[in-house]
Amino acid sequence: MTNPEVIPASEGLTACNTHNFSAGPGSLPECVLHQLSAELLEVSDQSLSLLGISHRSDWFAAVVSETEERLRRLLLLDADWHVLLLQGGSSLQFSMIPMNYLAKEASADYLKTGYWSRRSLQDPLLFGAVRLAWDGEPSGFTCLPSQADLDLDPEASYFHYISNETVEGLQFHSIPGLDGVPRFCDMSSDFLSRPVPVDRFDLIYAHAQKNIGPAGLTIVLIRQSQIERQLRQVPSMLDYRNHRNAHSIFNTPPTFAIYATLLVLRWLEGDVGGLEPMAARNERKADLVYGAIDTSHGFYRGFAVPENRSLMNVCFNLANESLEHTFLSEAASHGLLGLSGHRSIGGIRASLYNAVSEASCQQLAAFMAEFQARHPSTPTSADAP
Ligand code: PMP
């Protein structure tokens, strides 16, 4: 692995291309930020600010349909799938799913694999029963189950899991669950970072603010069979059918977030070339940062076991935890921002979402090596208990 010299933040970086490793809202492609910045003042063929264009205009209807078409193309979604552009974040999906699909006398299978899936388990209890098909809490959420570890109910109303645990940096690299049970997945922090075999899923959701846009938009992909099986009357805003019937304009949608997402989708298809090249780029990026951990002889310690490491969120500690604050502040002074770990586990978290460049990851890896070289007396794996 060859690392370039670490450069000071002030050299050649503007505020919008400083290396942004934030866990979300996070980095967006610079070309998108530039276009948005100009269009905040005026969308040229509309002679209006982007923020002042009606959601009932032909212009916005075209934005919604192009967003949907691009998602369909990128993910190979056939006509059986509906694409819904919703609000309320992924947290609202934690509630809407059981509200619509979990009957009082029935139960759904859930995986508890980290901070966010633990959160996903609370609201279902208002509507029915939850079976934990696997619980990673006793092992500190440092690993994920294999299929053989799961206690699955073939009669479950649905099976819910999170493909990438954003806080702990754990990612499924295979698809858990039984193919006969509707499979629902929160892909908030790895959506569109790699191809997805959608035929294995029945409902997929992801908020925009990691890989695909600003906060405010949540994308729900849902099969016709699920729309049809809604089991109880729910408030109108929480009824997937209303959003499907209104083509995602049931009420005033987050117009800015949807348009920004469309620009990111154009970048992903046009500039990057789609999900295969995006996934290859994301693997190279993650290799750079995990490489810096793995060659540090224990100076840096990865949180997740290697086989379940996330390509999106690289979480680690310094063997000498008292140095973490210095690490973060020096990283910031080199323009490497957003690296603090989640408040629940601390440490360092480098989020390598789609718009984070390989150059940014090289800079981070180089900084890590250089920081280690300046702190040689810190314990290494040989000293570790
Ligand atoms: N699921 C995952 C995997 C997340 O990372 C988050 C937040 N980062 C959520 C759900 C909650 O999302 P929101 O804040 O959009 O409700």
mmCIF file of C-alpha atoms and ligand atoms in Angstrom:
data_model
loop_
_atom_site.group_PDB
_atom_site.id
_atom_site.type_symbol
_atom_site.label_atom_id
_atom_site.label_comp_id
_atom_site.label_asym_id
_atom_site.label_seq_id
_atom_site.Cartn_x
_atom_site.Cartn_y
_atom_site.Cartn_z
ATOM 1 C CA MET A 1 0.000 0.000 0.000
ATOM 2 C CA THR A 2 1.486 3.355 -0.978
ATOM 3 C CA ASN A 3 0.293 6.397 0.895
ATOM 4 C CA PRO A 4 0.736 9.951 -0.294
ATOM 5 C CA GLU A 5 2.121 12.622 1.980
ATOM 6 C CA VAL A 6 -0.416 14.028 4.433
ATOM 7 C CA ILE A 7 -1.251 17.522 3.254
ATOM 8 C CA PRO A 8 -2.464 20.345 5.492
ATOM 9 C CA ALA A 9 -6.149 21.213 5.111
ATOM 10 C CA SER A 10 -5.389 24.664 3.856
ATOM 11 C CA GLU A 11 -3.678 23.406 0.689
ATOM 12 C CA GLY A 12 -6.022 23.120 -2.225
ATOM 13 C CA LEU A 13 -9.172 22.345 -0.250
ATOM 14 C CA THR A 14 -12.347 24.342 -0.191
ATOM 15 C CA ALA A 15 -14.947 23.914 2.520
ATOM 16 C CA CYS A 16 -17.099 21.624 0.388
ATOM 17 C CA ASN A 17 -14.284 19.250 -0.566
ATOM 18 C CA THR A 18 -12.640 18.967 2.825
ATOM 19 C CA HIS A 19 -12.437 15.244 3.577
ATOM 20 C CA ASN A 20 -15.842 14.544 5.103
ATOM 21 C CA PHE A 21 -16.066 11.237 6.986
ATOM 22 C CA SER A 22 -19.305 12.118 8.760
ATOM 23 C CA ALA A 23 -21.712 9.262 9.475
ATOM 24 C CA GLY A 24 -24.661 11.191 8.080
ATOM 25 C CA PRO A 25 -25.651 13.650 6.885
ATOM 26 C CA GLY A 26 -22.418 13.113 5.078
ATOM 27 C CA SER A 27 -20.379 13.769 2.020
ATOM 28 C CA LEU A 28 -22.133 14.573 -1.276
ATOM 29 C CA PRO A 29 -20.510 14.710 -4.716
ATOM 30 C CA GLU A 30 -18.903 18.072 -5.230
ATOM 31 C CA CYS A 31 -20.474 18.552 -8.684
ATOM 32 C CA VAL A 32 -23.893 18.134 -7.036
ATOM 33 C CA LEU A 33 -23.098 20.689 -4.337
ATOM 34 C CA HIS A 34 -22.014 23.191 -6.986
ATOM 35 C CA GLN A 35 -25.135 22.693 -9.055
ATOM 36 C CA LEU A 36 -27.389 22.974 -5.998
ATOM 37 C CA SER A 37 -25.622 26.075 -4.883
ATOM 38 C CA ALA A 38 -26.290 27.781 -8.231
ATOM 39 C CA GLU A 39 -29.855 26.509 -8.436
ATOM 40 C CA LEU A 40 -30.752 27.710 -4.962
ATOM 41 C CA LEU A 41 -30.795 31.111 -6.616
ATOM 42 C CA GLU A 42 -32.271 30.092 -9.941
ATOM 43 C CA VAL A 43 -33.201 26.953 -11.816
ATOM 44 C CA SER A 44 -32.483 28.247 -15.286
ATOM 45 C CA ASP A 45 -35.478 27.014 -17.275
ATOM 46 C CA GLN A 46 -37.825 27.956 -14.427
ATOM 47 C CA SER A 47 -36.534 31.434 -13.518
ATOM 48 C CA LEU A 48 -37.199 30.484 -9.894
ATOM 49 C CA SER A 49 -35.205 29.462 -6.855
ATOM 50 C CA LEU A 50 -35.021 25.694 -6.390
ATOM 51 C CA LEU A 51 -36.635 26.241 -2.998
ATOM 52 C CA GLY A 52 -39.583 28.115 -4.483
ATOM 53 C CA ILE A 53 -40.818 25.706 -7.150
ATOM 54 C CA SER A 54 -44.219 24.147 -6.496
ATOM 55 C CA HIS A 55 -44.429 20.447 -5.820
ATOM 56 C CA ARG A 56 -47.458 20.509 -8.170
ATOM 57 C CA SER A 57 -45.432 21.905 -11.099
ATOM 58 C CA ASP A 58 -44.638 19.908 -14.225
ATOM 59 C CA TRP A 59 -40.976 20.491 -13.411
ATOM 60 C CA PHE A 60 -41.269 18.702 -10.071
ATOM 61 C CA ALA A 61 -43.400 15.892 -11.521
ATOM 62 C CA ALA A 62 -40.547 15.264 -13.974
ATOM 63 C CA VAL A 63 -38.038 15.289 -11.075
ATOM 64 C CA VAL A 64 -40.035 12.613 -9.242
ATOM 65 C CA SER A 65 -40.409 10.406 -12.280
ATOM 66 C CA GLU A 66 -36.747 10.658 -13.264
ATOM 67 C CA THR A 67 -35.737 9.849 -9.664
ATOM 68 C CA GLU A 68 -37.939 6.781 -9.754
ATOM 69 C CA GLU A 69 -36.716 5.700 -13.207
ATOM 70 C CA ARG A 70 -33.080 5.986 -12.162
ATOM 71 C CA LEU A 71 -33.668 3.975 -8.987
ATOM 72 C CA ARG A 72 -35.444 1.322 -11.029
ATOM 73 C CA ARG A 73 -32.555 1.142 -13.498
ATOM 74 C CA LEU A 74 -29.807 1.101 -10.885
ATOM 75 C CA LEU A 75 -31.466 -1.615 -8.801
ATOM 76 C CA LEU A 76 -33.110 -3.556 -11.644
ATOM 77 C CA LEU A 77 -36.587 -3.129 -10.137
ATOM 78 C CA ASP A 78 -39.373 -4.586 -12.235
ATOM 79 C CA ALA A 79 -43.016 -3.461 -12.359
ATOM 80 C CA ASP A 80 -43.819 -5.478 -9.224
ATOM 81 C CA TRP A 81 -41.911 -2.911 -7.179
ATOM 82 C CA HIS A 82 -43.229 0.478 -6.099
ATOM 83 C CA VAL A 83 -40.818 3.303 -5.385
ATOM 84 C CA LEU A 84 -42.057 5.630 -2.628
ATOM 85 C CA LEU A 85 -40.390 8.894 -1.666
ATOM 86 C CA LEU A 86 -41.397 9.487 1.943
ATOM 87 C CA GLN A 87 -40.478 11.551 5.002
ATOM 88 C CA GLY A 88 -40.047 10.728 8.674
ATOM 89 C CA GLY A 89 -36.619 9.128 8.377
ATOM 90 C CA SER A 90 -35.846 5.476 8.782
ATOM 91 C CA SER A 91 -37.172 5.753 12.335
ATOM 92 C CA LEU A 92 -40.675 6.164 10.957
ATOM 93 C CA GLN A 93 -40.215 2.929 9.006
ATOM 94 C CA PHE A 94 -39.432 1.216 12.321
ATOM 95 C CA SER A 95 -43.050 2.147 13.214
ATOM 96 C CA MET A 96 -44.852 2.000 9.862
ATOM 97 C CA ILE A 97 -43.726 -1.541 9.126
ATOM 98 C CA PRO A 98 -45.271 -3.178 12.199
ATOM 99 C CA MET A 99 -48.247 -0.813 12.105
ATOM 100 C CA ASN A 100 -49.067 -2.048 8.612
ATOM 101 C CA TYR A 101 -47.847 -5.648 8.732
ATOM 102 C CA LEU A 102 -47.835 -7.024 12.271
ATOM 103 C CA ALA A 103 -51.166 -8.354 13.565
ATOM 104 C CA LYS A 104 -51.897 -8.465 17.298
ATOM 105 C CA GLU A 105 -51.911 -12.245 17.458
ATOM 106 C CA ALA A 106 -48.906 -12.644 15.123
ATOM 107 C CA SER A 107 -45.167 -12.261 15.479
ATOM 108 C CA ALA A 108 -42.313 -10.965 13.343
ATOM 109 C CA ASP A 109 -38.674 -12.090 13.410
ATOM 110 C CA TYR A 110 -36.071 -9.412 14.081
ATOM 111 C CA LEU A 111 -32.291 -9.406 14.294
ATOM 112 C CA LYS A 112 -30.675 -7.385 17.074
ATOM 113 C CA THR A 113 -27.246 -6.692 15.634
ATOM 114 C CA GLY A 114 -26.419 -3.195 16.888
ATOM 115 C CA TYR A 115 -27.575 0.183 18.111
ATOM 116 C CA TRP A 116 -30.023 0.826 15.274
ATOM 117 C CA SER A 117 -31.583 -2.598 15.137
ATOM 118 C CA ARG A 118 -32.101 -2.421 18.897
ATOM 119 C CA ARG A 119 -34.023 0.794 18.225
ATOM 120 C CA SER A 120 -36.045 -0.958 15.511
ATOM 121 C CA LEU A 121 -37.390 -3.429 18.091
ATOM 122 C CA GLN A 122 -39.340 -1.019 20.269
ATOM 123 C CA ASP A 123 -42.340 0.074 18.192
ATOM 124 C CA PRO A 124 -43.375 -3.370 16.901
ATOM 125 C CA LEU A 125 -44.331 -4.269 20.481
ATOM 126 C CA LEU A 126 -47.198 -1.756 20.240
ATOM 127 C CA PHE A 127 -48.801 -3.865 17.533
ATOM 128 C CA GLY A 128 -47.873 -7.530 17.991
ATOM 129 C CA ALA A 129 -45.093 -9.836 19.146
ATOM 130 C CA VAL A 130 -41.428 -9.767 18.240
ATOM 131 C CA ARG A 131 -39.201 -12.844 18.139
ATOM 132 C CA LEU A 132 -35.496 -12.223 18.349
ATOM 133 C CA ALA A 133 -33.974 -14.505 15.761
ATOM 134 C CA TRP A 134 -30.533 -13.498 17.007
ATOM 135 C CA ASP A 135 -29.187 -11.165 19.672
ATOM 136 C CA GLY A 136 -25.708 -9.678 19.334
ATOM 137 C CA GLU A 137 -25.894 -7.589 22.494
ATOM 138 C CA PRO A 138 -24.235 -10.152 24.812
ATOM 139 C CA SER A 139 -21.187 -10.187 22.516
ATOM 140 C CA GLY A 140 -21.064 -6.365 22.472
ATOM 141 C CA PHE A 141 -22.332 -6.000 18.888
ATOM 142 C CA THR A 142 -18.906 -6.829 17.490
ATOM 143 C CA CYS A 143 -20.041 -9.531 15.045
ATOM 144 C CA LEU A 144 -22.990 -10.653 12.937
ATOM 145 C CA PRO A 145 -24.683 -14.052 12.831
ATOM 146 C CA SER A 146 -24.290 -16.613 10.093
ATOM 147 C CA GLN A 147 -27.452 -18.165 8.680
ATOM 148 C CA ALA A 148 -26.861 -21.226 10.885
ATOM 149 C CA ASP A 149 -26.912 -19.045 14.020
ATOM 150 C CA LEU A 150 -30.442 -17.793 13.354
ATOM 151 C CA ASP A 151 -33.547 -19.060 15.128
ATOM 152 C CA LEU A 152 -36.069 -18.400 12.367
ATOM 153 C CA ASP A 153 -39.838 -18.865 12.391
ATOM 154 C CA PRO A 154 -41.201 -19.977 8.987
ATOM 155 C CA GLU A 155 -44.604 -18.583 10.051
ATOM 156 C CA ALA A 156 -43.295 -15.092 10.933
ATOM 157 C CA SER A 157 -45.304 -12.158 9.518
ATOM 158 C CA TYR A 158 -42.012 -10.843 8.197
ATOM 159 C CA PHE A 159 -38.285 -10.905 8.904
ATOM 160 C CA HIS A 160 -36.562 -7.574 9.587
ATOM 161 C CA TYR A 161 -32.867 -6.784 9.682
ATOM 162 C CA ILE A 162 -30.419 -3.946 9.082
ATOM 163 C CA SER A 163 -27.876 -4.602 6.345
ATOM 164 C CA ASN A 164 -25.283 -2.213 7.751
ATOM 165 C CA GLU A 165 -25.052 -1.210 11.407
ATOM 166 C CA THR A 166 -23.879 2.383 11.167
ATOM 167 C CA VAL A 167 -22.737 2.781 14.769
ATOM 168 C CA GLU A 168 -20.657 -0.387 15.161
ATOM 169 C CA GLY A 169 -19.505 -0.699 11.544
ATOM 170 C CA LEU A 170 -20.946 -4.171 10.891
ATOM 171 C CA GLN A 171 -22.211 -5.162 7.455
ATOM 172 C CA PHE A 172 -23.907 -8.282 6.156
ATOM 173 C CA HIS A 173 -22.073 -9.679 3.144
ATOM 174 C CA SER A 174 -24.747 -12.323 2.587
ATOM 175 C CA ILE A 175 -28.518 -12.205 2.971
ATOM 176 C CA PRO A 176 -29.965 -13.687 6.173
ATOM 177 C CA GLY A 177 -33.501 -15.078 6.626
ATOM 178 C CA LEU A 178 -35.813 -17.577 4.955
ATOM 179 C CA ASP A 179 -36.863 -16.967 1.378
ATOM 180 C CA GLY A 180 -40.448 -18.024 2.193
ATOM 181 C CA VAL A 181 -40.884 -15.237 4.771
ATOM 182 C CA PRO A 182 -41.247 -11.612 3.584
ATOM 183 C CA ARG A 183 -37.809 -10.066 3.998
ATOM 184 C CA PHE A 184 -37.747 -6.394 5.076
ATOM 185 C CA CYS A 185 -34.444 -4.571 5.247
ATOM 186 C CA ASP A 186 -33.211 -1.229 6.532
ATOM 187 C CA MET A 187 -30.430 -0.329 4.086
ATOM 188 C CA SER A 188 -30.053 3.223 5.341
ATOM 189 C CA SER A 189 -26.295 3.202 5.554
ATOM 190 C CA ASP A 190 -25.347 1.058 2.570
ATOM 191 C CA PHE A 191 -28.111 1.776 0.065
ATOM 192 C CA LEU A 192 -26.740 2.115 -3.481
ATOM 193 C CA SER A 193 -23.210 1.394 -2.303
ATOM 194 C CA ARG A 194 -23.307 -2.024 -4.015
ATOM 195 C CA PRO A 195 -25.676 -4.073 -6.193
ATOM 196 C CA VAL A 196 -28.630 -5.652 -4.360
ATOM 197 C CA PRO A 197 -30.321 -8.927 -5.418
ATOM 198 C CA VAL A 198 -33.780 -7.383 -5.049
ATOM 199 C CA ASP A 199 -35.550 -10.646 -5.859
ATOM 200 C CA ARG A 200 -34.679 -11.772 -2.297
ATOM 201 C CA PHE A 201 -36.489 -8.801 -0.688
ATOM 202 C CA ASP A 202 -40.052 -7.615 -0.186
ATOM 203 C CA LEU A 203 -39.517 -4.189 1.342
ATOM 204 C CA ILE A 204 -36.328 -2.120 1.409
ATOM 205 C CA TYR A 205 -35.968 1.298 2.961
ATOM 206 C CA ALA A 206 -33.204 3.843 3.334
ATOM 207 C CA HIS A 207 -33.033 7.454 4.332
ATOM 208 C CA ALA A 208 -31.119 9.664 1.921
ATOM 209 C CA GLN A 209 -28.571 11.310 4.178
ATOM 210 C CA LYS A 210 -25.780 8.759 3.900
ATOM 211 C CA ASN A 211 -25.117 7.733 0.316
ATOM 212 C CA ILE A 212 -27.667 9.491 -1.778
ATOM 213 C CA GLY A 213 -28.669 12.954 -0.678
ATOM 214 C CA PRO A 214 -29.569 15.326 2.128
ATOM 215 C CA ALA A 215 -31.725 14.520 5.156
ATOM 216 C CA GLY A 216 -35.478 14.762 4.705
ATOM 217 C CA LEU A 217 -36.134 11.983 2.200
ATOM 218 C CA THR A 218 -36.675 8.300 2.940
ATOM 219 C CA ILE A 219 -36.901 5.910 0.015
ATOM 220 C CA VAL A 220 -39.151 2.881 0.421
ATOM 221 C CA LEU A 221 -39.142 0.125 -2.185
ATOM 222 C CA ILE A 222 -42.112 -2.132 -1.691
ATOM 223 C CA ARG A 223 -43.584 -5.040 -3.628
ATOM 224 C CA GLN A 224 -47.182 -5.078 -4.836
ATOM 225 C CA SER A 225 -47.845 -8.176 -2.703
ATOM 226 C CA GLN A 226 -46.963 -6.193 0.437
ATOM 227 C CA ILE A 227 -49.080 -3.205 -0.546
ATOM 228 C CA GLU A 228 -51.974 -5.642 -0.956
ATOM 229 C CA ARG A 229 -51.545 -7.360 2.377
ATOM 230 C CA GLN A 230 -51.795 -4.301 4.606
ATOM 231 C CA LEU A 231 -53.758 -5.600 7.561
ATOM 232 C CA ARG A 232 -55.293 -2.715 9.467
ATOM 233 C CA GLN A 233 -56.601 0.782 8.920
ATOM 234 C CA VAL A 234 -53.839 3.252 9.794
ATOM 235 C CA PRO A 235 -53.607 7.083 9.743
ATOM 236 C CA SER A 236 -53.547 8.242 6.138
ATOM 237 C CA MET A 237 -49.944 9.529 6.143
ATOM 238 C CA LEU A 238 -48.770 6.167 7.457
ATOM 239 C CA ASP A 239 -50.565 4.128 4.815
ATOM 240 C CA TYR A 240 -48.180 2.983 2.058
ATOM 241 C CA ARG A 241 -51.117 2.707 -0.363
ATOM 242 C CA ASN A 242 -51.824 6.438 -0.201
ATOM 243 C CA HIS A 243 -48.245 7.289 -1.131
ATOM 244 C CA ARG A 244 -48.292 4.750 -3.939
ATOM 245 C CA ASN A 245 -51.593 6.099 -5.297
ATOM 246 C CA ALA A 246 -50.360 9.704 -5.126
ATOM 247 C CA HIS A 247 -46.996 8.884 -6.791
ATOM 248 C CA SER A 248 -45.169 10.158 -3.696
ATOM 249 C CA ILE A 249 -46.970 13.526 -3.725
ATOM 250 C CA PHE A 250 -49.669 12.668 -1.163
ATOM 251 C CA ASN A 251 -48.738 15.825 0.729
ATOM 252 C CA THR A 252 -45.959 18.387 0.185
ATOM 253 C CA PRO A 253 -42.846 16.268 -0.298
ATOM 254 C CA PRO A 254 -39.291 17.397 0.596
ATOM 255 C CA THR A 255 -38.703 18.955 -2.814
ATOM 256 C CA PHE A 256 -35.126 20.046 -2.175
ATOM 257 C CA ALA A 257 -34.052 16.648 -0.814
ATOM 258 C CA ILE A 258 -35.679 14.817 -3.730
ATOM 259 C CA TYR A 259 -34.066 17.063 -6.330
ATOM 260 C CA ALA A 260 -30.653 16.790 -4.652
ATOM 261 C CA THR A 261 -31.052 13.020 -4.610
ATOM 262 C CA LEU A 262 -31.853 13.049 -8.317
ATOM 263 C CA LEU A 263 -28.595 14.893 -8.982
ATOM 264 C CA VAL A 264 -26.706 12.281 -6.952
ATOM 265 C CA LEU A 265 -28.405 9.492 -8.924
ATOM 266 C CA ARG A 266 -27.355 11.167 -12.192
ATOM 267 C CA TRP A 267 -23.796 11.284 -10.856
ATOM 268 C CA LEU A 268 -23.956 7.639 -9.775
ATOM 269 C CA GLU A 269 -25.231 6.415 -13.145
ATOM 270 C CA GLY A 270 -23.462 8.901 -15.400
ATOM 271 C CA ASP A 271 -20.106 9.681 -13.760
ATOM 272 C CA VAL A 272 -19.506 6.552 -11.682
ATOM 273 C CA GLY A 273 -21.156 4.116 -14.113
ATOM 274 C CA GLY A 274 -23.628 2.378 -11.753
ATOM 275 C CA LEU A 275 -23.503 0.097 -8.761
ATOM 276 C CA GLU A 276 -20.804 -2.369 -9.860
ATOM 277 C CA PRO A 277 -18.101 0.284 -10.278
ATOM 278 C CA MET A 278 -19.401 2.038 -7.149
ATOM 279 C CA ALA A 279 -18.982 -1.168 -5.147
ATOM 280 C CA ALA A 280 -15.462 -1.704 -6.523
ATOM 281 C CA ARG A 281 -14.531 1.851 -5.587
ATOM 282 C CA ASN A 282 -16.016 1.404 -2.094
ATOM 283 C CA GLU A 283 -13.988 -1.781 -1.595
ATOM 284 C CA ARG A 284 -10.769 -0.021 -2.546
ATOM 285 C CA LYS A 285 -11.585 2.831 -0.154
ATOM 286 C CA ALA A 286 -12.319 0.507 2.767
ATOM 287 C CA ASP A 287 -9.132 -1.501 2.035
ATOM 288 C CA LEU A 288 -7.078 1.656 2.470
ATOM 289 C CA VAL A 289 -8.470 2.442 5.925
ATOM 290 C CA TYR A 290 -8.658 -1.143 7.215
ATOM 291 C CA GLY A 291 -5.161 -1.585 5.829
ATOM 292 C CA ALA A 292 -3.954 1.232 8.081
ATOM 293 C CA ILE A 293 -5.554 -0.538 11.060
ATOM 294 C CA ASP A 294 -4.239 -3.987 10.180
ATOM 295 C CA THR A 295 -0.662 -2.870 9.577
ATOM 296 C CA SER A 296 -0.519 -0.836 12.807
ATOM 297 C CA HIS A 297 0.484 -3.817 15.024
ATOM 298 C CA GLY A 298 -2.364 -3.077 17.406
ATOM 299 C CA PHE A 299 -1.915 0.699 17.612
ATOM 300 C CA TYR A 300 -5.385 0.912 16.008
ATOM 301 C CA ARG A 301 -7.993 -1.703 16.909
ATOM 302 C CA GLY A 302 -10.973 -2.405 14.693
ATOM 303 C CA PHE A 303 -14.320 -2.698 16.502
ATOM 304 C CA ALA A 304 -15.937 -5.343 14.269
ATOM 305 C CA VAL A 305 -14.561 -8.827 13.660
ATOM 306 C CA PRO A 306 -12.846 -8.817 10.247
ATOM 307 C CA GLU A 307 -15.414 -11.008 8.460
ATOM 308 C CA ASN A 308 -18.289 -8.656 9.334
ATOM 309 C CA ARG A 309 -16.516 -5.375 8.704
ATOM 310 C CA SER A 310 -18.533 -2.651 7.069
ATOM 311 C CA LEU A 311 -17.266 -1.034 3.891
ATOM 312 C CA MET A 312 -19.241 2.052 4.865
ATOM 313 C CA ASN A 313 -18.390 2.739 8.513
ATOM 314 C CA VAL A 314 -14.900 1.873 9.720
ATOM 315 C CA CYS A 315 -15.021 1.933 13.534
ATOM 316 C CA PHE A 316 -11.881 1.644 15.609
ATOM 317 C CA ASN A 317 -10.136 2.622 18.804
ATOM 318 C CA LEU A 318 -6.599 3.566 19.612
ATOM 319 C CA ALA A 319 -4.920 1.047 21.910
ATOM 320 C CA ASN A 320 -4.090 4.066 24.048
ATOM 321 C CA GLU A 321 -7.589 5.524 24.292
ATOM 322 C CA SER A 322 -6.311 8.679 25.962
ATOM 323 C CA LEU A 323 -4.779 9.606 22.589
ATOM 324 C CA GLU A 324 -8.119 9.538 20.763
ATOM 325 C CA HIS A 325 -8.930 13.150 21.484
ATOM 326 C CA THR A 326 -5.556 14.256 20.104
ATOM 327 C CA PHE A 327 -6.055 12.012 17.093
ATOM 328 C CA LEU A 328 -9.402 13.636 16.336
ATOM 329 C CA SER A 329 -8.230 17.189 16.776
ATOM 330 C CA GLU A 330 -5.079 16.677 14.700
ATOM 331 C CA ALA A 331 -7.106 14.907 12.022
ATOM 332 C CA ALA A 332 -9.443 17.905 11.928
ATOM 333 C CA SER A 333 -6.532 20.265 11.511
ATOM 334 C CA HIS A 334 -5.545 18.226 8.424
ATOM 335 C CA GLY A 335 -9.059 18.657 7.024
ATOM 336 C CA LEU A 336 -10.117 15.114 7.987
ATOM 337 C CA LEU A 337 -13.515 15.810 9.516
ATOM 338 C CA GLY A 338 -16.438 13.952 11.057
ATOM 339 C CA LEU A 339 -14.338 11.144 12.540
ATOM 340 C CA SER A 340 -15.765 10.942 16.076
ATOM 341 C CA GLY A 341 -17.350 7.629 16.965
ATOM 342 C CA HIS A 342 -21.033 7.470 17.871
ATOM 343 C CA ARG A 343 -21.748 8.750 21.382
ATOM 344 C CA SER A 344 -22.815 5.242 22.485
ATOM 345 C CA ILE A 345 -19.423 3.591 21.847
ATOM 346 C CA GLY A 346 -16.946 6.463 21.368
ATOM 347 C CA GLY A 347 -13.688 5.853 19.532
ATOM 348 C CA ILE A 348 -13.196 6.762 15.888
ATOM 349 C CA ARG A 349 -15.591 6.170 13.001
ATOM 350 C CA ALA A 350 -14.654 6.869 9.399
ATOM 351 C CA SER A 351 -17.727 6.763 7.203
ATOM 352 C CA LEU A 352 -16.763 6.078 3.606
ATOM 353 C CA TYR A 353 -20.047 6.734 1.837
ATOM 354 C CA ASN A 354 -20.261 6.827 -1.953
ATOM 355 C CA ALA A 355 -19.209 10.451 -2.328
ATOM 356 C CA VAL A 356 -16.084 10.086 -0.161
ATOM 357 C CA SER A 357 -13.229 9.920 -2.656
ATOM 358 C CA GLU A 358 -10.392 7.418 -2.796
ATOM 359 C CA ALA A 359 -8.059 10.388 -2.349
ATOM 360 C CA SER A 360 -9.762 11.222 0.957
ATOM 361 C CA CYS A 361 -9.279 7.642 2.129
ATOM 362 C CA GLN A 362 -5.618 7.764 1.095
ATOM 363 C CA GLN A 363 -5.234 10.950 3.097
ATOM 364 C CA LEU A 364 -6.825 9.359 6.140
ATOM 365 C CA ALA A 365 -4.659 6.223 5.866
ATOM 366 C CA ALA A 366 -1.550 8.376 5.479
ATOM 367 C CA PHE A 367 -2.521 10.472 8.488
ATOM 368 C CA MET A 368 -3.089 7.344 10.584
ATOM 369 C CA ALA A 369 0.369 5.986 9.732
ATOM 370 C CA GLU A 370 1.998 9.324 10.361
ATOM 371 C CA PHE A 371 0.162 9.813 13.681
ATOM 372 C CA GLN A 372 1.288 6.361 14.796
ATOM 373 C CA ALA A 373 4.883 7.143 13.856
ATOM 374 C CA ARG A 374 4.772 10.222 16.097
ATOM 375 C CA HIS A 375 3.486 8.182 19.073
ATOM 376 C CA PRO A 376 5.810 5.178 19.044
ATOM 377 C CA SER A 377 5.659 4.443 22.769
ATOM 378 C CA THR A 378 1.991 3.525 22.682
ATOM 379 C CA PRO A 379 1.218 -0.141 23.485
ATOM 380 C CA THR A 380 1.097 -2.474 20.505
ATOM 381 C CA SER A 381 -0.680 -5.798 20.126
ATOM 382 C CA ALA A 382 2.364 -7.517 21.609
ATOM 383 C CA ASP A 383 1.752 -5.608 24.866
ATOM 384 C CA ALA A 384 -1.999 -5.911 24.775
ATOM 385 C CA PRO A 385 -3.782 -8.190 27.235
HETATM 386 N N1 PMP B 1 -31.252 2.933 10.582
HETATM 387 C C1 PMP B 1 -29.919 3.104 10.441
HETATM 388 C C2 PMP B 1 -29.091 1.957 9.902
HETATM 389 C C3 PMP B 1 -29.330 4.323 10.779
HETATM 390 O O1 PMP B 1 -28.000 4.478 10.617
HETATM 391 C C4 PMP B 1 -30.132 5.380 11.283
HETATM 392 C C5 PMP B 1 -29.563 6.721 11.641
HETATM 393 N N2 PMP B 1 -28.292 6.987 11.364
HETATM 394 C C6 PMP B 1 -31.510 5.148 11.425
HETATM 395 C C7 PMP B 1 -32.033 3.915 11.063
HETATM 396 C C8 PMP B 1 -32.423 6.243 11.909
HETATM 397 O O2 PMP B 1 -32.622 7.097 10.838
HETATM 398 P P1 PMP B 1 -33.388 8.470 10.899
HETATM 399 O O3 PMP B 1 -32.556 9.399 11.694
HETATM 400 O O4 PMP B 1 -33.544 8.861 9.457
HETATM 401 O O5 PMP B 1 -34.717 8.221 11.527
#
